[in-house]
mmCIF file of C-alpha atoms in Angstrom:
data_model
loop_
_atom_site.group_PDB
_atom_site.id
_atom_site.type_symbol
_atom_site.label_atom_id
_atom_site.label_comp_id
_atom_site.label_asym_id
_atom_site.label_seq_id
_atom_site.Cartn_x
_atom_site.Cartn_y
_atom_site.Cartn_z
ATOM 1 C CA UNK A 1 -23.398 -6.569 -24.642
ATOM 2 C CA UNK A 2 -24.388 -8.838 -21.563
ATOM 3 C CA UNK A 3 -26.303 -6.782 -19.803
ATOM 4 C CA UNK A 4 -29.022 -9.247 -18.911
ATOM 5 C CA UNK A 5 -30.070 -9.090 -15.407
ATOM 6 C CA UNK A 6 -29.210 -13.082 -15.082
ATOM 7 C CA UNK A 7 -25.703 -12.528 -16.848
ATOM 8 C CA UNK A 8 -22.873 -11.742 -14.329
ATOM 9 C CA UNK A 9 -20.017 -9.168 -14.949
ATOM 10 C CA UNK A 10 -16.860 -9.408 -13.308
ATOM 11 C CA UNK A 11 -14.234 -6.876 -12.821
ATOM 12 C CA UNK A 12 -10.577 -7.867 -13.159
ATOM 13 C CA UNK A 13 -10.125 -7.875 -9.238
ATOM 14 C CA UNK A 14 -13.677 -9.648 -8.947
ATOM 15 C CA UNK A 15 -13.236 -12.596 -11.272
ATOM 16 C CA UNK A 16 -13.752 -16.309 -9.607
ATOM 17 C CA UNK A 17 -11.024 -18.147 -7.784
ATOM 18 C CA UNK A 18 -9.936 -21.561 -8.081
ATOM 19 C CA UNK A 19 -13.008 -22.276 -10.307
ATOM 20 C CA UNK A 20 -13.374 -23.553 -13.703
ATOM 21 C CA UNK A 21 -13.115 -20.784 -16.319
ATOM 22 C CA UNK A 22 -12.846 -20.601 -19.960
ATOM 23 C CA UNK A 23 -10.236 -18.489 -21.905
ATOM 24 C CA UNK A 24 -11.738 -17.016 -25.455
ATOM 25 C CA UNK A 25 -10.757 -14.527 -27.775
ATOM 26 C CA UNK A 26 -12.060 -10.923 -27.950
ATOM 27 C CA UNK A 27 -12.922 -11.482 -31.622
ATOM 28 C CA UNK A 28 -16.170 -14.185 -30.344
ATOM 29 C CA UNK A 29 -16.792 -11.662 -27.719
ATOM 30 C CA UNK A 30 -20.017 -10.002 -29.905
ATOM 31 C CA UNK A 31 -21.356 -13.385 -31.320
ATOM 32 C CA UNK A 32 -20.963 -15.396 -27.915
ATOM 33 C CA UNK A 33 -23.450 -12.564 -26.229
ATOM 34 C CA UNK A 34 -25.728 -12.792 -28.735
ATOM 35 C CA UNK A 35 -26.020 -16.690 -28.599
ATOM 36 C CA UNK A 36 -26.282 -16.483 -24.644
ATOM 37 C CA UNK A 37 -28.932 -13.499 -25.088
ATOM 38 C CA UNK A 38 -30.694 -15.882 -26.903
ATOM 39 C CA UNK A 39 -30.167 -18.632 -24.185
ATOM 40 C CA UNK A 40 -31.805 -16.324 -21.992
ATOM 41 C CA UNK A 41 -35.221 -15.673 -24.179
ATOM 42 C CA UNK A 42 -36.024 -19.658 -24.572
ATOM 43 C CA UNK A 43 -35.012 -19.193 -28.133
ATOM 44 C CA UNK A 44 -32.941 -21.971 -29.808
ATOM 45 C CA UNK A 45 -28.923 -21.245 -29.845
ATOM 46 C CA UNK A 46 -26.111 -22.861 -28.593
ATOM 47 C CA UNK A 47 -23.372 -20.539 -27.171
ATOM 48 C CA UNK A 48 -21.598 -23.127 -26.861
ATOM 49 C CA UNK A 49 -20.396 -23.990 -30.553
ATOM 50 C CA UNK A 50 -18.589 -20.348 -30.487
ATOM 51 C CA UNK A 51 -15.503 -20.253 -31.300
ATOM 52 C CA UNK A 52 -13.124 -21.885 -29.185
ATOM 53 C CA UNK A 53 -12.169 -22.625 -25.277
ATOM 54 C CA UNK A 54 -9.032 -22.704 -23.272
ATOM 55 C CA UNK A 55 -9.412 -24.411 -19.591
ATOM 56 C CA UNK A 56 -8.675 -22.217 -16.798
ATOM 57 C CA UNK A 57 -8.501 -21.717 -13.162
ATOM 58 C CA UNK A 58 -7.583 -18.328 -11.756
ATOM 59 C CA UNK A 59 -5.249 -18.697 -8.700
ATOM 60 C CA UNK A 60 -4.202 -15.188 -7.948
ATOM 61 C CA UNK A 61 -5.103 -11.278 -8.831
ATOM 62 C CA UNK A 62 -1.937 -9.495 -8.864
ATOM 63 C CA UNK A 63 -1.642 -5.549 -9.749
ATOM 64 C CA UNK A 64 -0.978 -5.716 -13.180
ATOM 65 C CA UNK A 65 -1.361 -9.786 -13.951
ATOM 66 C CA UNK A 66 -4.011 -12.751 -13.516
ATOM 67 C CA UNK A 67 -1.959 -16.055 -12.013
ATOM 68 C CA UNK A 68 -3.502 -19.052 -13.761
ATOM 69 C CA UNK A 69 -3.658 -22.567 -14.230
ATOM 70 C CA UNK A 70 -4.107 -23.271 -17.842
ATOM 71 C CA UNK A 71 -5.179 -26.956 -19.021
ATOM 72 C CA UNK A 72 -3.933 -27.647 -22.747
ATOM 73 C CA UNK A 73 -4.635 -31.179 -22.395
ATOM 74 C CA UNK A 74 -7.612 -32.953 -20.565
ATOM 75 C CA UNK A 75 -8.674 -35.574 -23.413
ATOM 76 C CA UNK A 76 -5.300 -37.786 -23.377
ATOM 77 C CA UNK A 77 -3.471 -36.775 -19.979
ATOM 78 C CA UNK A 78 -4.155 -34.434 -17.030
ATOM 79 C CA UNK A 79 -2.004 -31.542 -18.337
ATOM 80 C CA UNK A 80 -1.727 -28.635 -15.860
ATOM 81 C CA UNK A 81 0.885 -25.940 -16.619
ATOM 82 C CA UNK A 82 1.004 -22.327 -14.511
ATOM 83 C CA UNK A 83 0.535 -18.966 -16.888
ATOM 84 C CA UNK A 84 0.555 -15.340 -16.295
ATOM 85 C CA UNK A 85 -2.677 -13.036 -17.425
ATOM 86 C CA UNK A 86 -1.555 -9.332 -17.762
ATOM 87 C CA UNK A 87 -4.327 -7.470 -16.935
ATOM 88 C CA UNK A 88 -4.454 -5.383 -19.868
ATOM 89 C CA UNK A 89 -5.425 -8.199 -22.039
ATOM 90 C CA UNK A 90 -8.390 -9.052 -20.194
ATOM 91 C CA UNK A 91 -11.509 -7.573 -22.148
ATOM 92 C CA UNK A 92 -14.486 -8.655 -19.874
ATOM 93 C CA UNK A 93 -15.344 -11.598 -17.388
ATOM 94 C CA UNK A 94 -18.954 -12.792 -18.028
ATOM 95 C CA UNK A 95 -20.993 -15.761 -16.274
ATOM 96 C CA UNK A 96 -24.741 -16.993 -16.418
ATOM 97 C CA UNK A 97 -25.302 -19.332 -13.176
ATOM 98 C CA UNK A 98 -28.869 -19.125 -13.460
ATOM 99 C CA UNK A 99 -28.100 -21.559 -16.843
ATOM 100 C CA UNK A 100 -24.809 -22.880 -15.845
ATOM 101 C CA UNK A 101 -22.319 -21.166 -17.879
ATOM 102 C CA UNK A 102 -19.371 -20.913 -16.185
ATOM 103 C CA UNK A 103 -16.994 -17.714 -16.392
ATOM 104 C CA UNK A 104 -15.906 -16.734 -19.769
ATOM 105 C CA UNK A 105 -13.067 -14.910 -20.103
ATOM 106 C CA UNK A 106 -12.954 -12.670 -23.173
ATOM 107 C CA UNK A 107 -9.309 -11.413 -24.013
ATOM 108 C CA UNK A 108 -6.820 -10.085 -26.234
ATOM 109 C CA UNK A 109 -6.744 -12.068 -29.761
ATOM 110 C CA UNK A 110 -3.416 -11.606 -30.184
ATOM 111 C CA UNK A 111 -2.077 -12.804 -26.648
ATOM 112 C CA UNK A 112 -4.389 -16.091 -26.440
ATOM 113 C CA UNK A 113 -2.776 -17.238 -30.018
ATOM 114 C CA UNK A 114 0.605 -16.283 -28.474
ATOM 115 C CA UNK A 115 0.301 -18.567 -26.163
ATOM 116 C CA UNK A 116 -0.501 -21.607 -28.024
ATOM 117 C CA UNK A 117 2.155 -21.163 -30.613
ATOM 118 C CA UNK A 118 4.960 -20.287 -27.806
ATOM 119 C CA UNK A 119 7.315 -23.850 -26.680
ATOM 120 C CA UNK A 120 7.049 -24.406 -23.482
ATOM 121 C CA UNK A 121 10.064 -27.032 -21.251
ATOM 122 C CA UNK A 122 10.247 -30.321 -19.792
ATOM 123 C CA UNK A 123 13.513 -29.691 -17.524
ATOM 124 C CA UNK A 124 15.339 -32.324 -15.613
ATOM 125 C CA UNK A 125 18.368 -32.078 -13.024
ATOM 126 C CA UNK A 126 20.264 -34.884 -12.721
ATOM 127 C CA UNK A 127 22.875 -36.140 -9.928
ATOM 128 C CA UNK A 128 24.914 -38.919 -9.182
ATOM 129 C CA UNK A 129 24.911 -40.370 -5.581
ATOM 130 C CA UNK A 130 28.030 -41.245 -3.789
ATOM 131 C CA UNK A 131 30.738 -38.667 -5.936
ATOM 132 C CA UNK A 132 32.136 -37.839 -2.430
ATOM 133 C CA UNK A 133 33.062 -41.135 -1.574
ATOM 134 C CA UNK A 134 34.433 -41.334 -4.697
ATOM 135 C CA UNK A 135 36.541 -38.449 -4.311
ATOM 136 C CA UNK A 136 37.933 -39.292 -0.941
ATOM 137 C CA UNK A 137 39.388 -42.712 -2.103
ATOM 138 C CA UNK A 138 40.799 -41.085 -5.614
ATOM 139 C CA UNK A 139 38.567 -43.387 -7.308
ATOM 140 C CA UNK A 140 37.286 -40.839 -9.570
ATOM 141 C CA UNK A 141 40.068 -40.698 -12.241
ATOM 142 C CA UNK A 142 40.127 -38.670 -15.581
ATOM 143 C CA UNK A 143 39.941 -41.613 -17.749
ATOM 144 C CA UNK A 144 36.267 -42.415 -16.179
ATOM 145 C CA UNK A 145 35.287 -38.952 -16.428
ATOM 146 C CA UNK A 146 36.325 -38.891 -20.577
ATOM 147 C CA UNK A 147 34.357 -42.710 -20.677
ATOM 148 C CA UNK A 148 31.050 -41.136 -18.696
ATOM 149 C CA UNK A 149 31.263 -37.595 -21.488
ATOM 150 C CA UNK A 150 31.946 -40.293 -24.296
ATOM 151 C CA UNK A 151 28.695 -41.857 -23.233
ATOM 152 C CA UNK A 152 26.692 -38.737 -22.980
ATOM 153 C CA UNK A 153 27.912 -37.893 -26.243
ATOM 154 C CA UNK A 154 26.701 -40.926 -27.883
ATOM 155 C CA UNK A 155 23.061 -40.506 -25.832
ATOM 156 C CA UNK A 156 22.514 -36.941 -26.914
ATOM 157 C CA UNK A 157 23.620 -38.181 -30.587
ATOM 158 C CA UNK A 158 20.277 -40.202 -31.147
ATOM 159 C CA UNK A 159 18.229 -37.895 -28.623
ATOM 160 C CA UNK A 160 18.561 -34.159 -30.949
ATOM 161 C CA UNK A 161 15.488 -32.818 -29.478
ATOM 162 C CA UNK A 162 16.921 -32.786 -25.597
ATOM 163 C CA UNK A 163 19.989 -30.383 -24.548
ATOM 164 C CA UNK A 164 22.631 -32.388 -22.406
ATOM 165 C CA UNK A 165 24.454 -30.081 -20.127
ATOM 166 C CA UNK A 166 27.012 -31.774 -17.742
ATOM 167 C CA UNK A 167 29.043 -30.865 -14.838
ATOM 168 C CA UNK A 168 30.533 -34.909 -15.034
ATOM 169 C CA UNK A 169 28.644 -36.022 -11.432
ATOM 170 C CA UNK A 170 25.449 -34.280 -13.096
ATOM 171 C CA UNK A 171 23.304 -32.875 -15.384
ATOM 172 C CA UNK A 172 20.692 -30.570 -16.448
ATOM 173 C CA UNK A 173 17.840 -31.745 -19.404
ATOM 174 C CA UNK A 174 16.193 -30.108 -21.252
ATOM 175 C CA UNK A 175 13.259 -30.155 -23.827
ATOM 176 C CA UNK A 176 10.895 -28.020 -26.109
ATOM 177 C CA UNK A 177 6.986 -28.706 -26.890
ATOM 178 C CA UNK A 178 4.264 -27.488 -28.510
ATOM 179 C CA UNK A 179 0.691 -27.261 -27.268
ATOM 180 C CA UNK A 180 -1.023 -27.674 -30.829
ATOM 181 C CA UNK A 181 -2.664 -25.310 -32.687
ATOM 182 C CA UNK A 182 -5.560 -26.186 -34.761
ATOM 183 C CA UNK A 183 -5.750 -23.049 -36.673
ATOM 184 C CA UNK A 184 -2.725 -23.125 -37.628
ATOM 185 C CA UNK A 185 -1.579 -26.517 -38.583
ATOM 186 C CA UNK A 186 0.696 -27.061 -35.014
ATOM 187 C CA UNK A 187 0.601 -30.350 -33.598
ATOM 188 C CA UNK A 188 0.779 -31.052 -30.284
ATOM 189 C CA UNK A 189 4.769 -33.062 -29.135
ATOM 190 C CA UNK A 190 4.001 -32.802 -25.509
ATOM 191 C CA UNK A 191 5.394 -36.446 -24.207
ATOM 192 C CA UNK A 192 6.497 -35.843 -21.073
ATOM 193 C CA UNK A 193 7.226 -39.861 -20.700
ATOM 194 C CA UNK A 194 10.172 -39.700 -23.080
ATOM 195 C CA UNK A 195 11.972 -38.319 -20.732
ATOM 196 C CA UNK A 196 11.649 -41.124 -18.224
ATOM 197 C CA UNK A 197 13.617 -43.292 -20.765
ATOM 198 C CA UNK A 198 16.253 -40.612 -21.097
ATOM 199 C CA UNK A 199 16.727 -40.956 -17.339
ATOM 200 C CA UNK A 200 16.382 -44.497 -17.191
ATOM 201 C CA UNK A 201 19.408 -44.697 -19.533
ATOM 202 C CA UNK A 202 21.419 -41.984 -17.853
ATOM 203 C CA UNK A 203 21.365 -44.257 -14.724
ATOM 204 C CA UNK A 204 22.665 -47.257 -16.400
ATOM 205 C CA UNK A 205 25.408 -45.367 -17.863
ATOM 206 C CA UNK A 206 26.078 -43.818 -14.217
ATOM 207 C CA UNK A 207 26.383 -47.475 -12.762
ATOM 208 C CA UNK A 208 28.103 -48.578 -15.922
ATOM 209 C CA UNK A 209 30.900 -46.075 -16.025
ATOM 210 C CA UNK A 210 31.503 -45.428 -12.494
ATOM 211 C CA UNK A 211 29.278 -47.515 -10.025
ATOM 212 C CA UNK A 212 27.265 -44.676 -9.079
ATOM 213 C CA UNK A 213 22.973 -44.620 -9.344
ATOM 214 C CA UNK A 214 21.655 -41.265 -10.173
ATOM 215 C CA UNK A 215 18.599 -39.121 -8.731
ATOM 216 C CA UNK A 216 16.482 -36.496 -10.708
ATOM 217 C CA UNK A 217 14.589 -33.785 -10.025
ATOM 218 C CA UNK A 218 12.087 -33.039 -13.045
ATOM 219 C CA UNK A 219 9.441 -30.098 -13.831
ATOM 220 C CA UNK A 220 7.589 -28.047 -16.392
ATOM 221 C CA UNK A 221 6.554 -24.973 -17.293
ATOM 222 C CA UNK A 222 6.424 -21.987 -20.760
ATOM 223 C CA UNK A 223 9.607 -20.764 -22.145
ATOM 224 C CA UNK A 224 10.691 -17.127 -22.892
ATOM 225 C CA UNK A 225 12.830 -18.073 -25.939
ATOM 226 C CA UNK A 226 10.272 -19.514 -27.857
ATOM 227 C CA UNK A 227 11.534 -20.083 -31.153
ATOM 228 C CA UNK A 228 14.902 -20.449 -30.024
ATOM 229 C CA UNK A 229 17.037 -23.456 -30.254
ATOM 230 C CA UNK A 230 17.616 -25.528 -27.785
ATOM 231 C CA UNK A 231 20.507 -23.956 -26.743
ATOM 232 C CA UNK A 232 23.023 -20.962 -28.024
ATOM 233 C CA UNK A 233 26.657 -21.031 -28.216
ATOM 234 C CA UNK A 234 28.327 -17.956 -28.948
ATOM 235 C CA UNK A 235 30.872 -17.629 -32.228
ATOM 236 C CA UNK A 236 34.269 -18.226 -30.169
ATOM 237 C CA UNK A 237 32.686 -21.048 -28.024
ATOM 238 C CA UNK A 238 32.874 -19.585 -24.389
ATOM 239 C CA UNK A 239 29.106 -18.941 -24.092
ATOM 240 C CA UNK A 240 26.356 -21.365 -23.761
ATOM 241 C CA UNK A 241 22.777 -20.187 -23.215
ATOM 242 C CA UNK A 242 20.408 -22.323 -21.998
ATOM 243 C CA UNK A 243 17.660 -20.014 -23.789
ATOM 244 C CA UNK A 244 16.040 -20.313 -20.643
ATOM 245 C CA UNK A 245 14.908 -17.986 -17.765
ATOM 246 C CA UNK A 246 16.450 -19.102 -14.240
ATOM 247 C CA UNK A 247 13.146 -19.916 -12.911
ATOM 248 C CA UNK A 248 12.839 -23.347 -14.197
ATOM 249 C CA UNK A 249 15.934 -24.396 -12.220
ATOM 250 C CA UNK A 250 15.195 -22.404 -9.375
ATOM 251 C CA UNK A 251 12.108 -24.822 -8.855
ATOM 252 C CA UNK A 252 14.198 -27.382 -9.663
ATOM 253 C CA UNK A 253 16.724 -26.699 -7.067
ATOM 254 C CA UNK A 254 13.514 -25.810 -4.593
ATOM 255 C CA UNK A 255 12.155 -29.456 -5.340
ATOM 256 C CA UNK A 256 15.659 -30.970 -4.177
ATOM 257 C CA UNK A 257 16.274 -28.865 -1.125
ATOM 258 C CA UNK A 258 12.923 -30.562 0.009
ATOM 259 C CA UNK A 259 13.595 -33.879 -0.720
ATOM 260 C CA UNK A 260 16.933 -33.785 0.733
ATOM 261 C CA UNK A 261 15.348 -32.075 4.047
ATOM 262 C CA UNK A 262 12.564 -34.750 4.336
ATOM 263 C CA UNK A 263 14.996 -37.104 3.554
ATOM 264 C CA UNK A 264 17.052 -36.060 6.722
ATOM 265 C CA UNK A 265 14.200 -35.613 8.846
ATOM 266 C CA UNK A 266 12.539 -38.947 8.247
ATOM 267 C CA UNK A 267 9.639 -37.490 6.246
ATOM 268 C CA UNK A 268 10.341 -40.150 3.297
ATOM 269 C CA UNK A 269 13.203 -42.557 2.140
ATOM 270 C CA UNK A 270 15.574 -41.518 -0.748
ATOM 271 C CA UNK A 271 14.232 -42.101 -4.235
ATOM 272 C CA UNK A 272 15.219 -42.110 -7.681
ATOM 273 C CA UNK A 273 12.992 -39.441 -8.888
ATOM 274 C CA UNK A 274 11.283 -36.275 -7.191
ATOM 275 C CA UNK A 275 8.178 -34.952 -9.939
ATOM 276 C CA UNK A 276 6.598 -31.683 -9.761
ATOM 277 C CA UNK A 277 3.152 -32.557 -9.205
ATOM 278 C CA UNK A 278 2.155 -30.843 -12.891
ATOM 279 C CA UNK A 279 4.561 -32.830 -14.307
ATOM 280 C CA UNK A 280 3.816 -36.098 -12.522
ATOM 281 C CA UNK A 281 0.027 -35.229 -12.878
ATOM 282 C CA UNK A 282 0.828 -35.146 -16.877
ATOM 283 C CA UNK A 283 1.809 -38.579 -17.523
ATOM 284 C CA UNK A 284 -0.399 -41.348 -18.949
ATOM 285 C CA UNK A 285 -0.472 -43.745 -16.266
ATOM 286 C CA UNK A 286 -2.934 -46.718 -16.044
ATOM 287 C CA UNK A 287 -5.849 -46.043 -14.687
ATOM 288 C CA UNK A 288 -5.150 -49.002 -11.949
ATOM 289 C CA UNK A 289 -1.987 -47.327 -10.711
ATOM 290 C CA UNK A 290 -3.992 -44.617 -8.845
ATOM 291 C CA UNK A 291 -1.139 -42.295 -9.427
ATOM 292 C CA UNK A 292 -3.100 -39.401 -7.413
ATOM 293 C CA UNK A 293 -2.848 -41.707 -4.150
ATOM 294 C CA UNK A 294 0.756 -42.282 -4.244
ATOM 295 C CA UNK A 295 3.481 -40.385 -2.022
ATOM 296 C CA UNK A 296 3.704 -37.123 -2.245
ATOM 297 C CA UNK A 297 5.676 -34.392 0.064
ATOM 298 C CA UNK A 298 5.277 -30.187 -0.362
ATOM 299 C CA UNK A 299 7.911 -28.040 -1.160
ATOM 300 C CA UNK A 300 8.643 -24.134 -1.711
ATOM 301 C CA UNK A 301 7.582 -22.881 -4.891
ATOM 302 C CA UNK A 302 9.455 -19.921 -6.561
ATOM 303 C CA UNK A 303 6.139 -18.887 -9.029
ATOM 304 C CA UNK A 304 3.376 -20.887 -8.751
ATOM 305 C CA UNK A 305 1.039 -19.443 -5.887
ATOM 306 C CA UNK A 306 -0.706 -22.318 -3.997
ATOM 307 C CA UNK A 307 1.174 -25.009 -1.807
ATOM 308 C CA UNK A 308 2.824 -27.167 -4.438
ATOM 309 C CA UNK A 309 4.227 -30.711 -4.153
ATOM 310 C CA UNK A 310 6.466 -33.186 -5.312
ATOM 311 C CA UNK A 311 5.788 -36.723 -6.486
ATOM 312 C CA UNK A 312 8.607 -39.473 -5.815
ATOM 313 C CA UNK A 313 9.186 -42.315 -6.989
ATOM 314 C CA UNK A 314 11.305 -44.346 -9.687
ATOM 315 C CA UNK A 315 11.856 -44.853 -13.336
ATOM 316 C CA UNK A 316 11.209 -49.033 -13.028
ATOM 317 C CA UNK A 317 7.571 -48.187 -10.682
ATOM 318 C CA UNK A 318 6.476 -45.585 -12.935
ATOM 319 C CA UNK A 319 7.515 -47.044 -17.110
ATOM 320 C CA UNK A 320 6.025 -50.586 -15.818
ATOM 321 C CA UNK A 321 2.660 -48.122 -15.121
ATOM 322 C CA UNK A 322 2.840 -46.443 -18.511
ATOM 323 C CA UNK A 323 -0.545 -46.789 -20.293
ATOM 324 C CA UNK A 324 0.727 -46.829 -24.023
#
C-alpha cells in the first residue's frame, strides 16, 4: 500500500509538526490507499468519503509517545484539547502534496474509539479575596462559615453533574463530558459556558455571606477515571477521591502563580477570572467580541509543550458576549 512515487511516507520521528493532520483508524487503512491510488491515475474516487477523520496537530515526538492537539469540535466552537499518541499505536503516516492531501494518520482501532468514548474535565479553582483581612479583625466567625457550606450545599443540590469541594475561603469544580460518538449513539455534553454561571453564582454567595468577591482559575483537559463518578468516598467516610490525576490542578495552580506574579509586577490588573487559552478558545462567543484579540498573559505549563497562555477577564464581560 502507498507506494506511489507522489504519496509520502512518514516515519514516527518524521511525521509533520504543527500542521494539520487527520487521525483514522487502521481498519480504512486498505480502502483509503486504494481510493488515493486511484486519485493518482485520473480515475474517478473520492478518498475522501472514507471512513472517518479526527483533527490533529502534532506538537512533539517523544520516545515512546506523539504530543498532540486534538480538535473534537470545529463546527459549533473552537475546541482544542492536548492528547498523548503512544507510539505503538501509530500504523503509518501517509501524505499526497502533489494533490493536497494532508497527512493521514492511520492507527490503532481500538485506541482512536478509546478516546472518543473516554470523559474528559472542565476544572475550576476558586478563591475568595480578602480572607486575611478577615481573619485579622475576627470577622470570620463559625456561624458565617456554616451559612457560606449551607449555601454550597443548596448550589451543588440543583447542579448534580459538578463536584463541589471546599476548603470554606475556596473551592475546587469539577465536571465530566463527552466528545460524541456517532457510532455509538454518544452525544456530545461539552458546554464549557455552564460553568461561567456556576461561578457567577458562587460570587454572589461569597459577597452575600461574607462580603468577600471571588477569583477563578479554570482549565480543561481528558480524564484517567473515565467512567468513574464524579467523585469517590470511601465506606467509613475519611476518603474522598477526586477521580482525578494531579495534573489538572497542577495547571491550575501554574495559571494562578502567573496571574498573581503579573499582577505584582504590573503586567495586568487583578481580574475575576484567569482561562486557559483551550478553555477560553472553547466558548461560543459572538463573533463581534473578537475574543482572540483580548488580553492575554503566558504562563508555565506542566504538560502541554508549546508556550501556553491564560485569558482574563470576568463572568459579567464574557456571559453578556455569549452567542446562544
Amino acid at each position: 500500500m502507498f507506494e506511489n512515487k507522489n504519496i509520502e511516507k512518514y516515519a514516527v520521528k518524521e511525521i509533520p509538526l504543527d500542521r494539520d493532520c487527520f487521525l483514522m483508524s487502521e481498519k480504512y487503512m486498505e480502502e483509503f490507499a486504494k481510493e488515493l491510488d486511484k486519485m493518482l491515475q485520473g480515475q474517478e474516487c473520492n478518498p475522501y468519503e472514507v471512513g472517518y477523520v479526527s483533527p490533529v496537530a502534532v506538537r512533539k515526538v517523544n520516545k515512546e509517545s506523539l504530543d498532540l492537539s486534538w480538535y473534537p469540535n470545529t463546527f459549533t466552537r473552537f475546541h482544542e484539547v492536548s492528547i498523548t499518541l503512544p507510539v505503538d499505536a501509530v500504523k503509518i503516516c501517509v501524505e499526497c502534496g502533489p494533490y493536497d492531501v494532508k497527512p493521514y494518520i492511520f492507527v490503532d482501532h481500538e485506541w482512536l474509539e478509546h478516546l472518543h468514548l473516554r470523559e474528559y474535565s472542565v476544572f475550576a479553582l476558586v478563591d475568595a479575596i480578602g480572607v486575611k483581612n478577615l481573619l485579622t479583625n475576627n470577622y470570620l466567625s463559625k456561624d458565617k462559615l456554616i451559612e457560606l457550606r449551607s449555601k454550597i450545599d443548596q448550589l451543588a443540590e440543583s447542579e448534580l453533574n459538578i463536584s463541589f469541594i471546599s476548603f470554606a475561603d475556596s473551592l475546587i469544580l469539577k465536571t465530566n463530558w463527552d466528545v460524541g460518538y456517532y457510532n455509538k449513539g454518544v452525544e456530545c455534553s461539552y458546554k464549557p459556558e455552564k460553568i461561567l454561571h456556576i461561578i457567577k453564582e458562587l460570587d454572589r454567595i461569597y459577597q452575600e455571606v461574607l462580603g468577600l468577591p471571588i477569583y477563578a482559575v479554570l482549565t480543561q483537559g481528558s480524564n484517567e477515571y473515565y467512567g468513574e463518578p464524579l467523585l469517590h468516598i470511601s465506606k467509613s467516610k475519611n476518603h474522598i477521591c477526586l477521580n482525578s490525576l494531579g495534573v489538572p490542578f497542577a495547571e491550575l495552580l501554574a495559571i494562578e502563580s502567573s496571574a498573581k506574579n503579573a499582577i505584582k509586577s504590573g503586567v495586568h490588573p487583578p481580574k475575576q477570572l484567569y482561562l486557559d487559552e483551550q478553555f477560553y478558545n472553547s466558548l461560543q462567543l459572538k463573533y463581534e467580541f473578537k475574543k482572540s484579540d483580548k488580553p492575554k498573559n503566558s504562563y508555565a505549563a506542566i504538560m502541554k509543550t508549546n508556550q501556553p497562555s491564560y485569558f482574563y477577564s470576568s463572568c459579567d464581560e464574557l456571559l453578556a458576549n455569549l452567542d446562544d
